[in-house]
């Protein structure tokens, strides 16, 4: 079976350095908020081209804490509306509702699967205060258009960069394309820890300091609590692991781009809709998502032929039982995408033989057999 993602193989590439990082932290005797976190924050901020990076416990917390900080700073209040793509992972929406803000769902562009900038303005009301673009599957959103809309309507831009570490829009990277950005280092992400981890990047020093305090019990100074904060910290061990993997991220992205190019040039089955991108650097191919109306049949066929795939995602957020209040909403493009997409294996240590097999099996599919 060709695995959808082989985390064991991916991480064992760096076994010696990861073990060295573990030993360094173990022997230091210092496990929370120390020099590994400080160094990773500096290195990841530099990687993104952002002024500040604040390590937190996971990607959802990163997004929640950005909104929370804007509330503390008086720039957002309960009931304000946030524009968000309907076609996203549920965490993007939970970050909004967790803060008692109102998500306003916008349909995607059917070719890129990203929020359609042409459909944002019709959703803006006097209560709209922010846009949360999600660089889904690893591709940067059309930020020139989104920034222009945000400037015209005085909206904050909060990027969901959980899938897009290293992706560029123009000459700037995700994490430096809006007012603040949330990253996830969940093990399966392009930059993955060996457990949960996340970070916020921003160029706004006041926002950075507020987030830092909110994630540490609302405290800038030990035992002095300015806000009703939470405990959401990146720990020394995960930071040490992430420092190892950050060094190799650009190489892994290059390999992902090679695989994506190979798939796009070699898959010629007319039943399959391939992903499109206008600019090579804008996509880091966290996921390689193809589309066909008989998705379930295709998935069974691939599985029967030794190829494991996943679906990102089978049920859109507005149709989830958790969002009962949205269940009656009709978002036809988002719903169609969720019915038709399937993600192929794409990661740095996939062999050429595996890739050839995947392409051959897909090209032989006649739309019926499974
Ligand atoms: C993974 C992910 C998150 C959440 O990250 P966690 O670290 O799992 O909390 C948020 N948004 C998107 C788009 C994601 O893919």
GROMACS .gro file of C-alpha atoms and ligand atoms in nm:
model
  385
    1UNK     CA    1   0.000   0.000   0.000
    2UNK     CA    2   0.131   0.345  -0.088
    3UNK     CA    3   0.052   0.547   0.223
    4UNK     CA    4  -0.124   0.882   0.199
    5UNK     CA    5   0.134   1.022   0.440
    6UNK     CA    6   0.428   0.836   0.595
    7UNK     CA    7   0.513   1.039   0.904
    8UNK     CA    8   0.748   0.772   1.034
    9UNK     CA    9   0.959   0.788   0.719
   10UNK     CA   10   0.944   1.167   0.707
   11UNK     CA   11   1.066   1.212   1.064
   12UNK     CA   12   1.323   0.931   1.057
   13UNK     CA   13   1.507   1.127   0.785
   14UNK     CA   14   1.607   1.361   1.068
   15UNK     CA   15   1.647   1.098   1.343
   16UNK     CA   16   1.996   1.199   1.457
   17UNK     CA   17   1.921   1.569   1.475
   18UNK     CA   18   1.584   1.515   1.646
   19UNK     CA   19   1.748   1.292   1.908
   20UNK     CA   20   2.016   1.552   1.961
   21UNK     CA   21   1.744   1.816   2.009
   22UNK     CA   22   1.566   1.590   2.260
   23UNK     CA   23   1.887   1.536   2.457
   24UNK     CA   24   1.960   1.908   2.459
   25UNK     CA   25   1.619   1.987   2.613
   26UNK     CA   26   1.626   1.693   2.855
   27UNK     CA   27   1.966   1.791   2.985
   28UNK     CA   28   1.883   2.161   3.009
   29UNK     CA   29   1.626   2.094   3.284
   30UNK     CA   30   1.414   2.379   3.142
   31UNK     CA   31   1.096   2.273   2.960
   32UNK     CA   32   0.861   2.571   2.918
   33UNK     CA   33   0.941   2.915   2.771
   34UNK     CA   34   1.316   2.889   2.739
   35UNK     CA   35   1.585   2.936   2.479
   36UNK     CA   36   1.452   2.679   2.229
   37UNK     CA   37   1.116   2.856   2.203
   38UNK     CA   38   1.290   3.192   2.183
   39UNK     CA   39   1.521   3.071   1.907
   40UNK     CA   40   1.240   2.906   1.710
   41UNK     CA   41   1.027   3.219   1.734
   42UNK     CA   42   1.316   3.424   1.597
   43UNK     CA   43   1.392   3.175   1.320
   44UNK     CA   44   1.031   3.128   1.212
   45UNK     CA   45   0.959   3.504   1.213
   46UNK     CA   46   1.265   3.551   0.989
   47UNK     CA   47   1.149   3.268   0.762
   48UNK     CA   48   0.809   3.435   0.716
   49UNK     CA   49   0.957   3.785   0.692
   50UNK     CA   50   0.748   3.894   0.991
   51UNK     CA   51   0.863   4.104   1.287
   52UNK     CA   52   0.717   3.882   1.561
   53UNK     CA   53   0.643   3.516   1.616
   54UNK     CA   54   0.466   3.386   1.925
   55UNK     CA   55   0.467   3.011   1.986
   56UNK     CA   56   0.136   2.865   2.108
   57UNK     CA   57  -0.005   2.520   2.176
   58UNK     CA   58  -0.168   2.451   1.835
   59UNK     CA   59  -0.302   2.615   1.520
   60UNK     CA   60  -0.658   2.661   1.644
   61UNK     CA   61  -0.528   2.846   1.953
   62UNK     CA   62  -0.313   3.067   1.728
   63UNK     CA   63  -0.625   3.187   1.544
   64UNK     CA   64  -0.839   3.208   1.860
   65UNK     CA   65  -0.576   3.417   2.037
   66UNK     CA   66  -0.544   3.664   1.748
   67UNK     CA   67  -0.918   3.741   1.763
   68UNK     CA   68  -0.908   3.742   2.143
   69UNK     CA   69  -0.624   3.995   2.142
   70UNK     CA   70  -0.812   4.224   1.904
   71UNK     CA   71  -1.106   4.212   2.147
   72UNK     CA   72  -0.880   4.294   2.442
   73UNK     CA   73  -0.734   4.585   2.244
   74UNK     CA   74  -1.084   4.713   2.170
   75UNK     CA   75  -1.063   4.662   1.792
   76UNK     CA   76  -1.324   4.381   1.785
   77UNK     CA   77  -1.629   4.320   2.000
   78UNK     CA   78  -1.883   4.041   2.041
   79UNK     CA   79  -2.124   4.020   1.750
   80UNK     CA   80  -1.881   4.166   1.493
   81UNK     CA   81  -1.876   3.984   1.161
   82UNK     CA   82  -1.575   3.808   1.011
   83UNK     CA   83  -1.561   3.713   0.642
   84UNK     CA   84  -1.432   3.356   0.605
   85UNK     CA   85  -1.426   3.104   0.318
   86UNK     CA   86  -1.703   2.844   0.334
   87UNK     CA   87  -1.460   2.592   0.186
   88UNK     CA   88  -1.218   2.543   0.473
   89UNK     CA   89  -1.131   2.321   0.765
   90UNK     CA   90  -1.366   2.376   1.058
   91UNK     CA   91  -1.091   2.526   1.278
   92UNK     CA   92  -1.100   2.852   1.078
   93UNK     CA   93  -1.467   2.897   1.171
   94UNK     CA   94  -1.430   2.777   1.530
   95UNK     CA   95  -1.168   3.048   1.592
   96UNK     CA   96  -1.438   3.304   1.510
   97UNK     CA   97  -1.730   3.149   1.700
   98UNK     CA   98  -1.510   3.075   2.004
   99UNK     CA   99  -1.476   3.454   2.040
  100UNK     CA  100  -1.852   3.517   2.001
  101UNK     CA  101  -1.788   3.675   1.663
  102UNK     CA  102  -2.008   3.592   1.365
  103UNK     CA  103  -1.866   3.395   1.069
  104UNK     CA  104  -1.993   3.514   0.730
  105UNK     CA  105  -1.927   3.240   0.477
  106UNK     CA  106  -1.809   3.321   0.125
  107UNK     CA  107  -1.804   3.075  -0.166
  108UNK     CA  108  -1.473   2.969  -0.326
  109UNK     CA  109  -1.340   3.004  -0.679
  110UNK     CA  110  -1.409   2.664  -0.835
  111UNK     CA  111  -1.064   2.653  -0.999
  112UNK     CA  112  -0.844   2.736  -0.698
  113UNK     CA  113  -1.087   2.628  -0.420
  114UNK     CA  114  -0.981   2.947  -0.236
  115UNK     CA  115  -1.210   3.228  -0.121
  116UNK     CA  116  -1.340   3.416  -0.429
  117UNK     CA  117  -1.239   3.783  -0.380
  118UNK     CA  118  -1.517   3.885  -0.619
  119UNK     CA  119  -1.777   3.757  -0.372
  120UNK     CA  120  -1.646   3.928  -0.059
  121UNK     CA  121  -1.780   4.282  -0.098
  122UNK     CA  122  -2.145   4.177  -0.130
  123UNK     CA  123  -2.115   4.020   0.219
  124UNK     CA  124  -1.975   4.328   0.392
  125UNK     CA  125  -2.209   4.507   0.635
  126UNK     CA  126  -2.159   4.777   0.897
  127UNK     CA  127  -2.070   4.497   1.141
  128UNK     CA  128  -1.792   4.347   0.929
  129UNK     CA  129  -1.455   4.401   1.099
  130UNK     CA  130  -1.218   4.137   0.961
  131UNK     CA  131  -1.140   3.891   0.681
  132UNK     CA  132  -0.988   3.550   0.750
  133UNK     CA  133  -0.839   3.426   0.422
  134UNK     CA  134  -0.740   3.058   0.436
  135UNK     CA  135  -0.445   2.958   0.213
  136UNK     CA  136  -0.609   2.622   0.162
  137UNK     CA  137  -0.419   2.312   0.042
  138UNK     CA  138  -0.100   2.525   0.056
  139UNK     CA  139  -0.187   2.792  -0.201
  140UNK     CA  140  -0.179   3.162  -0.111
  141UNK     CA  141  -0.508   3.347  -0.162
  142UNK     CA  142  -0.532   3.639  -0.405
  143UNK     CA  143  -0.402   3.878  -0.146
  144UNK     CA  144  -0.375   4.188  -0.371
  145UNK     CA  145  -0.753   4.188  -0.412
  146UNK     CA  146  -0.822   4.096  -0.051
  147UNK     CA  147  -0.589   4.367   0.083
  148UNK     CA  148  -0.757   4.626  -0.140
  149UNK     CA  149  -1.103   4.530  -0.010
  150UNK     CA  150  -0.976   4.535   0.349
  151UNK     CA  151  -0.825   4.882   0.305
  152UNK     CA  152  -1.142   5.020   0.144
  153UNK     CA  153  -1.360   4.892   0.428
  154UNK     CA  154  -1.107   4.924   0.716
  155UNK     CA  155  -1.102   4.552   0.791
  156UNK     CA  156  -0.830   4.353   0.966
  157UNK     CA  157  -0.681   4.062   0.773
  158UNK     CA  158  -0.608   3.749   0.975
  159UNK     CA  159  -0.445   3.477   0.766
  160UNK     CA  160  -0.508   3.108   0.831
  161UNK     CA  161  -0.165   2.980   0.722
  162UNK     CA  162  -0.201   2.635   0.881
  163UNK     CA  163  -0.146   2.466   0.543
  164UNK     CA  164   0.081   2.716   0.370
  165UNK     CA  165   0.418   2.754   0.550
  166UNK     CA  166   0.657   2.905   0.295
  167UNK     CA  167   0.404   2.994   0.023
  168UNK     CA  168   0.453   3.330  -0.145
  169UNK     CA  169   0.216   3.592  -0.273
  170UNK     CA  170   0.433   3.821  -0.485
  171UNK     CA  171   0.757   3.862  -0.294
  172UNK     CA  172   0.611   3.807   0.052
  173UNK     CA  173   0.541   3.489   0.236
  174UNK     CA  174   0.229   3.374   0.417
  175UNK     CA  175   0.256   3.501   0.770
  176UNK     CA  176   0.343   3.844   0.636
  177UNK     CA  177   0.046   3.909   0.406
  178UNK     CA  178  -0.205   4.051   0.653
  179UNK     CA  179  -0.227   4.197   1.005
  180UNK     CA  180  -0.163   3.864   1.176
  181UNK     CA  181  -0.137   3.499   1.081
  182UNK     CA  182  -0.206   3.167   1.252
  183UNK     CA  183   0.016   2.863   1.185
  184UNK     CA  184  -0.028   2.499   1.282
  185UNK     CA  185   0.261   2.257   1.330
  186UNK     CA  186   0.034   1.952   1.367
  187UNK     CA  187   0.250   1.652   1.268
  188UNK     CA  188   0.092   1.616   0.922
  189UNK     CA  189   0.141   1.980   0.822
  190UNK     CA  190   0.429   2.079   0.588
  191UNK     CA  191   0.622   2.194   0.894
  192UNK     CA  192   0.514   1.938   1.151
  193UNK     CA  193   0.617   1.888   1.514
  194UNK     CA  194   0.614   1.553   1.697
  195UNK     CA  195   0.292   1.652   1.871
  196UNK     CA  196   0.071   1.961   1.882
  197UNK     CA  197   0.220   2.304   1.824
  198UNK     CA  198   0.130   2.637   1.663
  199UNK     CA  199   0.237   2.998   1.625
  200UNK     CA  200   0.117   3.349   1.545
  201UNK     CA  201   0.318   3.586   1.326
  202UNK     CA  202   0.255   3.959   1.301
  203UNK     CA  203   0.431   4.292   1.242
  204UNK     CA  204   0.216   4.459   1.509
  205UNK     CA  205   0.418   4.483   1.832
  206UNK     CA  206   0.121   4.566   2.054
  207UNK     CA  207  -0.080   4.273   1.918
  208UNK     CA  208   0.221   4.043   1.963
  209UNK     CA  209   0.265   4.139   2.329
  210UNK     CA  210  -0.107   4.096   2.397
  211UNK     CA  211  -0.112   3.749   2.240
  212UNK     CA  212   0.199   3.653   2.434
  213UNK     CA  213   0.027   3.750   2.759
  214UNK     CA  214  -0.310   3.594   2.671
  215UNK     CA  215  -0.147   3.258   2.602
  216UNK     CA  216   0.037   3.272   2.933
  217UNK     CA  217  -0.254   3.320   3.178
  218UNK     CA  218  -0.297   3.681   3.073
  219UNK     CA  219   0.033   3.765   3.232
  220UNK     CA  220   0.323   3.978   3.108
  221UNK     CA  221   0.495   3.943   3.441
  222UNK     CA  222   0.489   3.633   3.659
  223UNK     CA  223   0.194   3.630   3.903
  224UNK     CA  224   0.056   3.958   3.768
  225UNK     CA  225  -0.251   3.894   3.553
  226UNK     CA  226  -0.364   4.173   3.328
  227UNK     CA  227  -0.622   3.967   3.135
  228UNK     CA  228  -0.831   3.655   3.191
  229UNK     CA  229  -0.592   3.451   2.980
  230UNK     CA  230  -0.546   3.085   2.899
  231UNK     CA  231  -0.258   2.839   2.900
  232UNK     CA  232  -0.150   2.795   2.538
  233UNK     CA  233   0.226   2.764   2.513
  234UNK     CA  234   0.468   2.606   2.270
  235UNK     CA  235   0.697   2.387   2.479
  236UNK     CA  236   1.074   2.365   2.458
  237UNK     CA  237   1.076   2.011   2.321
  238UNK     CA  238   0.846   2.081   2.026
  239UNK     CA  239   1.032   2.407   1.956
  240UNK     CA  240   1.362   2.216   1.948
  241UNK     CA  241   1.214   1.961   1.703
  242UNK     CA  242   1.067   2.237   1.488
  243UNK     CA  243   1.405   2.412   1.467
  244UNK     CA  244   1.549   2.095   1.313
  245UNK     CA  245   1.265   2.057   1.064
  246UNK     CA  246   1.252   2.426   0.969
  247UNK     CA  247   1.603   2.392   0.822
  248UNK     CA  248   1.473   2.138   0.571
  249UNK     CA  249   1.135   2.296   0.496
  250UNK     CA  250   1.242   2.466   0.173
  251UNK     CA  251   1.392   2.142   0.039
  252UNK     CA  252   1.071   1.958   0.121
  253UNK     CA  253   0.868   2.226  -0.055
  254UNK     CA  254   1.086   2.190  -0.368
  255UNK     CA  255   1.024   1.816  -0.369
  256UNK     CA  256   0.648   1.871  -0.325
  257UNK     CA  257   0.655   2.109  -0.622
  258UNK     CA  258   0.835   1.847  -0.833
  259UNK     CA  259   0.574   1.587  -0.742
  260UNK     CA  260   0.289   1.828  -0.818
  261UNK     CA  261   0.446   1.914  -1.154
  262UNK     CA  262   0.484   1.545  -1.235
  263UNK     CA  263   0.121   1.471  -1.145
  264UNK     CA  264  -0.006   1.767  -1.345
  265UNK     CA  265   0.200   1.676  -1.652
  266UNK     CA  266   0.136   1.302  -1.639
  267UNK     CA  267  -0.222   1.254  -1.525
  268UNK     CA  268  -0.413   1.275  -1.852
  269UNK     CA  269  -0.738   1.100  -1.766
  270UNK     CA  270  -1.009   1.336  -1.886
  271UNK     CA  271  -1.239   1.233  -1.601
  272UNK     CA  272  -1.004   1.394  -1.351
  273UNK     CA  273  -1.000   1.767  -1.273
  274UNK     CA  274  -0.644   1.862  -1.176
  275UNK     CA  275  -0.557   2.149  -0.941
  276UNK     CA  276  -0.450   2.474  -1.103
  277UNK     CA  277  -0.210   2.743  -0.995
  278UNK     CA  278  -0.096   3.053  -1.177
  279UNK     CA  279   0.233   3.102  -0.999
  280UNK     CA  280   0.472   2.827  -0.892
  281UNK     CA  281   0.594   3.001  -0.575
  282UNK     CA  282   0.242   3.067  -0.446
  283UNK     CA  283   0.176   2.696  -0.383
  284UNK     CA  284   0.355   2.468  -0.134
  285UNK     CA  285   0.128   2.171  -0.212
  286UNK     CA  286   0.030   2.070   0.140
  287UNK     CA  287  -0.239   1.871  -0.041
  288UNK     CA  288  -0.272   1.764  -0.404
  289UNK     CA  289  -0.646   1.768  -0.455
  290UNK     CA  290  -0.814   1.625  -0.764
  291UNK     CA  291  -1.184   1.617  -0.843
  292UNK     CA  292  -1.443   1.384  -0.997
  293UNK     CA  293  -1.819   1.352  -0.944
  294UNK     CA  294  -1.779   0.979  -0.866
  295UNK     CA  295  -1.527   1.051  -0.591
  296UNK     CA  296  -1.620   0.758  -0.367
  297UNK     CA  297  -1.588   0.510  -0.654
  298UNK     CA  298  -1.250   0.661  -0.745
  299UNK     CA  299  -1.130   0.634  -0.387
  300UNK     CA  300  -1.233   0.267  -0.364
  301UNK     CA  301  -1.064   0.197  -0.699
  302UNK     CA  302  -0.739   0.359  -0.583
  303UNK     CA  303  -0.751   0.171  -0.255
  304UNK     CA  304  -0.813  -0.161  -0.435
  305UNK     CA  305  -0.500  -0.081  -0.637
  306UNK     CA  306  -0.282  -0.014  -0.333
  307UNK     CA  307  -0.307   0.365  -0.315
  308UNK     CA  308  -0.428   0.529   0.005
  309UNK     CA  309  -0.604   0.865  -0.032
  310UNK     CA  310  -0.794   1.099   0.199
  311UNK     CA  311  -1.079   1.345   0.149
  312UNK     CA  312  -1.025   1.709   0.257
  313UNK     CA  313  -1.299   1.745   0.355
  314UNK     CA  314  -1.610   1.524   0.329
  315UNK     CA  315  -1.861   1.756   0.508
  316UNK     CA  316  -1.845   2.136   0.480
  317UNK     CA  317  -1.848   2.330   0.810
  318UNK     CA  318  -2.196   2.476   0.746
  319UNK     CA  319  -2.342   2.122   0.715
  320UNK     CA  320  -2.183   1.993   1.037
  321UNK     CA  321  -2.407   1.907   1.332
  322UNK     CA  322  -2.190   2.147   1.536
  323UNK     CA  323  -2.319   2.435   1.321
  324UNK     CA  324  -2.691   2.358   1.332
  325UNK     CA  325  -2.768   2.728   1.287
  326UNK     CA  326  -2.595   2.720   0.946
  327UNK     CA  327  -2.732   2.384   0.825
  328UNK     CA  328  -3.009   2.539   0.611
  329UNK     CA  329  -2.763   2.768   0.428
  330UNK     CA  330  -2.705   2.677   0.065
  331UNK     CA  331  -2.349   2.714  -0.067
  332UNK     CA  332  -2.355   2.508  -0.388
  333UNK     CA  333  -1.990   2.544  -0.491
  334UNK     CA  334  -1.860   2.453  -0.146
  335UNK     CA  335  -2.098   2.157  -0.125
  336UNK     CA  336  -1.996   2.036  -0.471
  337UNK     CA  337  -1.626   2.058  -0.383
  338UNK     CA  338  -1.680   1.857  -0.065
  339UNK     CA  339  -1.860   1.585  -0.268
  340UNK     CA  340  -1.599   1.565  -0.544
  341UNK     CA  341  -1.249   1.614  -0.400
  342UNK     CA  342  -0.990   1.354  -0.315
  343UNK     CA  343  -0.629   1.409  -0.205
  344UNK     CA  344  -0.339   1.210  -0.353
  345UNK     CA  345  -0.021   1.123  -0.161
  346UNK     CA  346   0.233   1.408  -0.179
  347UNK     CA  347   0.537   1.428   0.050
  348UNK     CA  348   0.911   1.451   0.015
  349UNK     CA  349   1.002   1.086   0.064
  350UNK     CA  350   0.758   0.934  -0.187
  351UNK     CA  351   0.963   0.733  -0.437
  352UNK     CA  352   0.956   0.781  -0.815
  353UNK     CA  353   0.824   0.424  -0.852
  354UNK     CA  354   0.529   0.507  -0.625
  355UNK     CA  355   0.454   0.820  -0.827
  356UNK     CA  356   0.465   0.630  -1.156
  357UNK     CA  357   0.227   0.371  -1.017
  358UNK     CA  358  -0.017   0.633  -0.888
  359UNK     CA  359  -0.027   0.807  -1.228
  360UNK     CA  360  -0.066   0.479  -1.421
  361UNK     CA  361  -0.352   0.360  -1.199
  362UNK     CA  362  -0.536   0.694  -1.227
  363UNK     CA  363  -0.490   0.711  -1.603
  364UNK     CA  364  -0.648   0.364  -1.636
  365UNK     CA  365  -0.963   0.454  -1.446
  366UNK     CA  366  -1.274   0.440  -1.664
  367UNK     CA  367  -1.505   0.615  -1.421
  368UNK     CA  368  -1.699   0.303  -1.326
  369UNK     CA  369  -1.473   0.032  -1.193
  370UNK     CA  370  -1.377   0.013  -0.832
  371LIG     C1  371  -0.474   2.219   1.075
  371LIG     C2  372  -0.554   2.341   1.052
  371LIG     C3  373  -0.590   2.426   1.156
  371LIG     C4  374  -0.574   2.393   1.301
  371LIG     O1  375  -0.451   2.353   1.342
  371LIG     P1  376  -0.433   2.259   1.472
  371LIG     O2  377  -0.288   2.267   1.502
  371LIG     O3  378  -0.479   2.123   1.434
  371LIG     O4  379  -0.515   2.317   1.580
  371LIG     C5  380  -0.654   2.544   1.124
  371LIG     N1  381  -0.684   2.576   0.998
  371LIG     C6  382  -0.654   2.495   0.894
  371LIG     C7  383  -0.689   2.537   0.755
  371LIG     C8  384  -0.589   2.374   0.917
  371LIG     O5  385  -0.560   2.293   0.815
   0.00000   0.00000   0.00000
